[in-house]
Amino acid sequence: LADPKLEIRDDQGAFVAVNDDWDAALRSTFAQVGAFDLLDGSHDAALVVTLPAGKAYTAQVSGANGGTGEALVEIYAVP
């Protein structure tokens, strides 16, 4: 998927967070949790979200411009 959009929704279907193109400010968080780095200028999607316990959440990936393809979703706990 060349230009993914990542959406996080709660158990009621409400948007919690959305990202289309990641922010390079997340680079230190990637290193902290052992995630691989993303290339500058890539259209990857990445988020840091604090979610209350006791609820269910859904991560949904789609093409930002209606594109199709495969996506990999990785979830890390940030200490």
Tab-separated table of N, CA, C and O in Angstrom:
chain	number	residue	atom	x	y	z
A	1	LEU	N	0.858	-1.169	0.000
A	1	LEU	CA	0.000	0.000	0.000
A	1	LEU	C	0.903	1.229	0.000
A	1	LEU	O	1.604	1.487	0.978
A	2	ALA	N	0.919	1.953	-1.093
A	2	ALA	CA	1.873	3.053	-1.280
A	2	ALA	C	1.641	4.232	-0.339
A	2	ALA	O	2.588	4.891	0.080
A	3	ASP	N	0.390	4.514	0.004
A	3	ASP	CA	0.083	5.676	0.857
A	3	ASP	C	-1.016	5.284	1.838
A	3	ASP	O	-2.184	5.582	1.639
A	4	PRO	N	-0.637	4.590	2.931
A	4	PRO	CA	-1.650	4.129	3.884
A	4	PRO	C	-2.159	5.234	4.799
A	4	PRO	O	-1.459	6.208	5.074
A	5	LYS	N	-3.386	5.055	5.239
A	5	LYS	CA	-3.984	5.911	6.272
A	5	LYS	C	-4.356	4.988	7.424
A	5	LYS	O	-5.025	3.973	7.220
A	6	LEU	N	-3.930	5.330	8.630
A	6	LEU	CA	-4.189	4.534	9.824
A	6	LEU	C	-5.231	5.233	10.680
A	6	LEU	O	-5.085	6.411	10.998
A	7	GLU	N	-6.280	4.503	11.021
A	7	GLU	CA	-7.339	5.027	11.891
A	7	GLU	C	-7.464	4.132	13.115
A	7	GLU	O	-7.426	2.906	12.997
A	8	ILE	N	-7.625	4.743	14.274
A	8	ILE	CA	-7.909	4.013	15.511
A	8	ILE	C	-9.318	4.415	15.930
A	8	ILE	O	-9.639	5.599	16.008
A	9	ARG	N	-10.140	3.408	16.190
A	9	ARG	CA	-11.518	3.647	16.632
A	9	ARG	C	-11.766	2.917	17.943
A	9	ARG	O	-11.166	1.882	18.206
A	10	ASP	N	-12.668	3.463	18.751
A	10	ASP	CA	-13.016	2.803	20.007
A	10	ASP	C	-14.129	1.787	19.785
A	10	ASP	O	-14.572	1.563	18.660
A	11	ASP	N	-14.578	1.162	20.868
A	11	ASP	CA	-15.574	0.097	20.765
A	11	ASP	C	-16.960	0.593	20.345
A	11	ASP	O	-17.848	-0.202	20.073
A	12	GLN	N	-17.135	1.901	20.254
A	12	GLN	CA	-18.391	2.476	19.759
A	12	GLN	C	-18.252	2.929	18.306
A	12	GLN	O	-19.193	3.476	17.727
A	13	GLY	N	-17.070	2.739	17.732
A	13	GLY	CA	-16.819	3.142	16.355
A	13	GLY	C	-16.365	4.576	16.190
A	13	GLY	O	-16.161	5.040	15.071
A	14	ALA	N	-16.190	5.289	17.306
A	14	ALA	CA	-15.766	6.688	17.245
A	14	ALA	C	-14.260	6.775	16.961
A	14	ALA	O	-13.478	5.971	17.457
A	15	PHE	N	-13.863	7.781	16.166
A	15	PHE	CA	-12.452	8.010	15.894
A	15	PHE	C	-11.723	8.394	17.170
A	15	PHE	O	-12.167	9.263	17.906
A	16	VAL	N	-10.586	7.757	17.405
A	16	VAL	CA	-9.695	8.111	18.499
A	16	VAL	C	-8.502	8.884	17.943
A	16	VAL	O	-8.076	9.874	18.511
A	17	ALA	N	-7.978	8.399	16.806
A	17	ALA	CA	-6.830	9.044	16.169
A	17	ALA	C	-6.767	8.612	14.709
A	17	ALA	O	-7.253	7.548	14.351
A	18	VAL	N	-6.132	9.450	13.894
A	18	VAL	CA	-5.936	9.129	12.483
A	18	VAL	C	-4.613	9.732	12.029
A	18	VAL	O	-4.192	10.772	12.530
A	19	ASN	N	-3.917	9.030	11.109
A	19	ASN	CA	-2.684	9.553	10.550
A	19	ASN	C	-2.560	9.093	9.112
A	19	ASN	O	-2.857	7.948	8.792
A	20	ASP	N	-2.121	10.001	8.257
A	20	ASP	CA	-1.876	9.673	6.858
A	20	ASP	C	-0.370	9.580	6.607
A	20	ASP	O	0.129	8.555	6.209
A	21	ASP	N	0.364	10.620	6.844
A	21	ASP	CA	1.819	10.604	6.662
A	21	ASP	C	2.493	10.844	8.006
A	21	ASP	O	2.236	11.843	8.666
A	22	TRP	N	3.362	9.922	8.391
A	22	TRP	CA	3.999	9.952	9.697
A	22	TRP	C	4.839	11.208	9.890
A	22	TRP	O	5.247	11.868	8.948
A	23	ASP	N	5.101	11.516	11.159
A	23	ASP	CA	5.885	12.687	11.549
A	23	ASP	C	7.265	12.222	12.020
A	23	ASP	O	7.367	11.342	12.877
A	24	ALA	N	8.319	12.798	11.478
A	24	ALA	CA	9.682	12.409	11.847
A	24	ALA	C	9.977	12.596	13.335
A	24	ALA	O	10.920	12.001	13.861
A	25	ALA	N	9.166	13.380	14.047
A	25	ALA	CA	9.339	13.542	15.494
A	25	ALA	C	9.134	12.224	16.235
A	25	ALA	O	9.543	12.082	17.384
A	26	LEU	N	8.513	11.245	15.580
A	26	LEU	CA	8.291	9.926	16.203
A	26	LEU	C	9.530	9.043	16.190
A	26	LEU	O	9.540	7.983	16.808
A	27	ARG	N	10.561	9.472	15.511
A	27	ARG	CA	11.758	8.649	15.349
A	27	ARG	C	12.338	8.178	16.694
A	27	ARG	O	12.744	7.031	16.841
A	28	SER	N	12.370	9.049	17.695
A	28	SER	CA	12.922	8.656	19.003
A	28	SER	C	12.035	7.599	19.664
A	28	SER	O	12.536	6.711	20.355
A	29	THR	N	10.726	7.669	19.450
A	29	THR	CA	9.819	6.647	20.000
A	29	THR	C	10.051	5.313	19.311
A	29	THR	O	10.047	4.266	19.958
A	30	PHE	N	10.276	5.325	17.995
A	30	PHE	CA	10.582	4.079	17.273
A	30	PHE	C	11.797	3.406	17.906
A	30	PHE	O	11.781	2.199	18.162
A	31	ALA	N	12.852	4.175	18.145
A	31	ALA	CA	14.072	3.628	18.745
A	31	ALA	C	13.810	3.112	20.156
A	31	ALA	O	14.313	2.061	20.547
A	32	GLN	N	13.015	3.826	20.916
A	32	GLN	CA	12.720	3.455	22.305
A	32	GLN	C	12.028	2.105	22.400
A	32	GLN	O	12.303	1.323	23.314
A	33	VAL	N	11.123	1.799	21.468
A	33	VAL	CA	10.358	0.550	21.546
A	33	VAL	C	10.930	-0.562	20.674
A	33	VAL	O	10.406	-1.672	20.657
A	34	GLY	N	12.003	-0.286	19.921
A	34	GLY	CA	12.620	-1.302	19.074
A	34	GLY	C	11.943	-1.474	17.731
A	34	GLY	O	12.114	-2.501	17.079
A	35	ALA	N	11.190	-0.479	17.294
A	35	ALA	CA	10.537	-0.537	15.981
A	35	ALA	C	11.541	-0.135	14.903
A	35	ALA	O	12.491	0.593	15.170
A	36	PHE	N	11.320	-0.595	13.686
A	36	PHE	CA	12.204	-0.191	12.606
A	36	PHE	C	11.917	1.262	12.222
A	36	PHE	O	10.822	1.771	12.412
A	37	ASP	N	12.943	1.916	11.691
A	37	ASP	CA	12.818	3.315	11.293
A	37	ASP	C	12.123	3.401	9.936
A	37	ASP	O	12.174	2.465	9.146
A	38	LEU	N	11.484	4.520	9.669
A	38	LEU	CA	10.842	4.759	8.380
A	38	LEU	C	11.703	5.725	7.574
A	38	LEU	O	12.442	6.533	8.139
A	39	LEU	N	11.611	5.642	6.281
A	39	LEU	CA	12.406	6.496	5.411
A	39	LEU	C	11.850	7.915	5.363
A	39	LEU	O	10.623	8.105	5.320
A	40	ASP	N	12.745	8.879	5.368
A	40	ASP	CA	12.319	10.270	5.211
A	40	ASP	C	11.528	10.411	3.921
A	40	ASP	O	11.904	9.859	2.887
A	41	GLY	N	10.419	11.133	3.983
A	41	GLY	CA	9.607	11.368	2.804
A	41	GLY	C	8.670	10.241	2.427
A	41	GLY	O	7.924	10.361	1.460
A	42	SER	N	8.711	9.136	3.179
A	42	SER	CA	7.795	8.034	2.862
A	42	SER	C	6.377	8.434	3.262
A	42	SER	O	6.175	9.339	4.068
A	43	HIS	N	5.413	7.762	2.712
A	43	HIS	CA	4.010	8.058	3.017
A	43	HIS	C	3.449	7.095	4.060
A	43	HIS	O	2.234	6.913	4.142
A	44	ASP	N	4.333	6.478	4.855
A	44	ASP	CA	3.872	5.559	5.895
A	44	ASP	C	3.027	6.303	6.928
A	44	ASP	O	3.121	7.523	7.062
A	45	ALA	N	2.214	5.551	7.644
A	45	ALA	CA	1.374	6.117	8.707
A	45	ALA	C	1.860	5.577	10.049
A	45	ALA	O	2.170	4.391	10.171
A	46	ALA	N	1.921	6.437	11.051
A	46	ALA	CA	2.344	6.028	12.394
A	46	ALA	C	1.723	6.964	13.417
A	46	ALA	O	1.573	8.154	13.172
A	47	LEU	N	1.377	6.397	14.559
A	47	LEU	CA	0.742	7.156	15.643
A	47	LEU	C	1.302	6.734	16.986
A	47	LEU	O	1.684	5.580	17.170
A	48	VAL	N	1.293	7.649	17.937
A	48	VAL	CA	1.465	7.327	19.350
A	48	VAL	C	0.172	7.765	20.014
A	48	VAL	O	-0.209	8.937	19.940
A	49	VAL	N	-0.521	6.806	20.631
A	49	VAL	CA	-1.832	7.075	21.217
A	49	VAL	C	-1.877	6.474	22.614
A	49	VAL	O	-1.454	5.334	22.819
A	50	THR	N	-2.380	7.220	23.577
A	50	THR	CA	-2.622	6.696	24.916
A	50	THR	C	-4.089	6.279	24.982
A	50	THR	O	-4.981	7.104	24.778
A	51	LEU	N	-4.317	4.990	25.246
A	51	LEU	CA	-5.671	4.438	25.251
A	51	LEU	C	-6.035	3.948	26.643
A	51	LEU	O	-5.285	3.191	27.255
A	52	PRO	N	-7.181	4.352	27.164
A	52	PRO	CA	-7.628	3.865	28.463
A	52	PRO	C	-7.873	2.352	28.428
A	52	PRO	O	-8.368	1.826	27.429
A	53	ALA	N	-7.531	1.690	29.498
A	53	ALA	CA	-7.758	0.245	29.600
A	53	ALA	C	-9.248	-0.043	29.737
A	53	ALA	O	-10.039	0.826	30.097
A	54	GLY	N	-9.615	-1.273	29.446
A	54	GLY	CA	-10.983	-1.714	29.655
A	54	GLY	C	-11.904	-1.507	28.473
A	54	GLY	O	-13.095	-1.781	28.565
A	55	LYS	N	-11.394	-1.019	27.364
A	55	LYS	CA	-12.182	-0.836	26.159
A	55	LYS	C	-11.509	-1.597	25.024
A	55	LYS	O	-10.318	-1.880	25.077
A	56	ALA	N	-12.273	-1.879	23.996
A	56	ALA	CA	-11.724	-2.500	22.793
A	56	ALA	C	-11.448	-1.416	21.762
A	56	ALA	O	-12.168	-0.416	21.691
A	57	TYR	N	-10.409	-1.614	20.979
A	57	TYR	CA	-10.038	-0.655	19.945
A	57	TYR	C	-9.775	-1.399	18.645
A	57	TYR	O	-9.378	-2.557	18.652
A	58	THR	N	-9.962	-0.717	17.539
A	58	THR	CA	-9.705	-1.276	16.221
A	58	THR	C	-8.725	-0.378	15.490
A	58	THR	O	-8.893	0.843	15.477
A	59	ALA	N	-7.709	-0.985	14.892
A	59	ALA	CA	-6.792	-0.275	14.003
A	59	ALA	C	-7.191	-0.648	12.582
A	59	ALA	O	-7.248	-1.830	12.241
A	60	GLN	N	-7.485	0.344	11.773
A	60	GLN	CA	-7.914	0.105	10.396
A	60	GLN	C	-6.983	0.846	9.453
A	60	GLN	O	-6.709	2.029	9.633
A	61	VAL	N	-6.498	0.132	8.437
A	61	VAL	CA	-5.623	0.729	7.438
A	61	VAL	C	-6.350	0.722	6.099
A	61	VAL	O	-6.946	-0.283	5.708
A	62	SER	N	-6.287	1.852	5.413
A	62	SER	CA	-6.866	1.959	4.074
A	62	SER	C	-5.941	2.810	3.220
A	62	SER	O	-5.021	3.449	3.735
A	63	GLY	N	-6.172	2.830	1.927
A	63	GLY	CA	-5.394	3.689	1.037
A	63	GLY	C	-5.847	5.129	1.201
A	63	GLY	O	-7.038	5.419	1.106
A	64	ALA	N	-4.904	6.040	1.444
A	64	ALA	CA	-5.251	7.443	1.675
A	64	ALA	C	-5.984	8.040	0.481
A	64	ALA	O	-6.851	8.870	0.644
A	65	ASN	N	-5.644	7.594	-0.701
A	65	ASN	CA	-6.282	8.118	-1.906
A	65	ASN	C	-7.052	7.025	-2.642
A	65	ASN	O	-7.102	7.021	-3.867
A	66	GLY	N	-7.619	6.089	-1.870
A	66	GLY	CA	-8.370	4.999	-2.469
A	66	GLY	C	-7.494	3.891	-3.020
A	66	GLY	O	-7.991	2.983	-3.677
A	67	GLY	N	-6.194	3.957	-2.757
A	67	GLY	CA	-5.281	2.930	-3.244
A	67	GLY	C	-5.535	1.588	-2.587
A	67	GLY	O	-6.175	1.494	-1.537
A	68	THR	N	-5.052	0.547	-3.204
A	68	THR	CA	-5.184	-0.797	-2.657
A	68	THR	C	-3.806	-1.425	-2.534
A	68	THR	O	-2.848	-0.987	-3.167
A	69	GLY	N	-3.715	-2.448	-1.731
A	69	GLY	CA	-2.455	-3.145	-1.534
A	69	GLY	C	-2.436	-3.811	-0.179
A	69	GLY	O	-3.475	-3.986	0.458
A	70	GLU	N	-1.264	-4.182	0.263
A	70	GLU	CA	-1.088	-4.855	1.544
A	70	GLU	C	-0.475	-3.891	2.549
A	70	GLU	O	0.301	-3.013	2.177
A	71	ALA	N	-0.821	-4.086	3.817
A	71	ALA	CA	-0.278	-3.247	4.889
A	71	ALA	C	0.115	-4.129	6.062
A	71	ALA	O	-0.479	-5.184	6.276
A	72	LEU	N	1.081	-3.684	6.803
A	72	LEU	CA	1.523	-4.349	8.024
A	72	LEU	C	1.261	-3.392	9.177
A	72	LEU	O	1.674	-2.233	9.129
A	73	VAL	N	0.577	-3.873	10.204
A	73	VAL	CA	0.299	-3.061	11.393
A	73	VAL	C	1.114	-3.644	12.544
A	73	VAL	O	1.022	-4.836	12.832
A	74	GLU	N	1.904	-2.808	13.195
A	74	GLU	CA	2.647	-3.211	14.378
A	74	GLU	C	2.211	-2.349	15.533
A	74	GLU	O	2.041	-1.133	15.384
A	75	ILE	N	2.015	-2.967	16.704
A	75	ILE	CA	1.589	-2.249	17.891
A	75	ILE	C	2.616	-2.486	18.989
A	75	ILE	O	2.993	-3.627	19.259
A	76	TYR	N	3.073	-1.415	19.602
A	76	TYR	CA	4.081	-1.473	20.654
A	76	TYR	C	3.563	-0.776	21.904
A	76	TYR	O	2.840	0.215	21.799
A	77	ALA	N	3.967	-1.263	23.054
A	77	ALA	CA	3.686	-0.565	24.317
A	77	ALA	C	4.860	0.380	24.581
A	77	ALA	O	6.010	-0.039	24.588
A	78	VAL	N	4.571	1.648	24.775
A	78	VAL	CA	5.600	2.634	25.046
A	78	VAL	C	5.718	2.780	26.566
A	78	VAL	O	4.740	3.100	27.224
A	79	PRO	N	6.932	2.504	27.086
A	79	PRO	CA	7.084	2.602	28.548
A	79	PRO	C	6.964	4.022	29.056
A	79	PRO	O	7.109	4.971	28.378
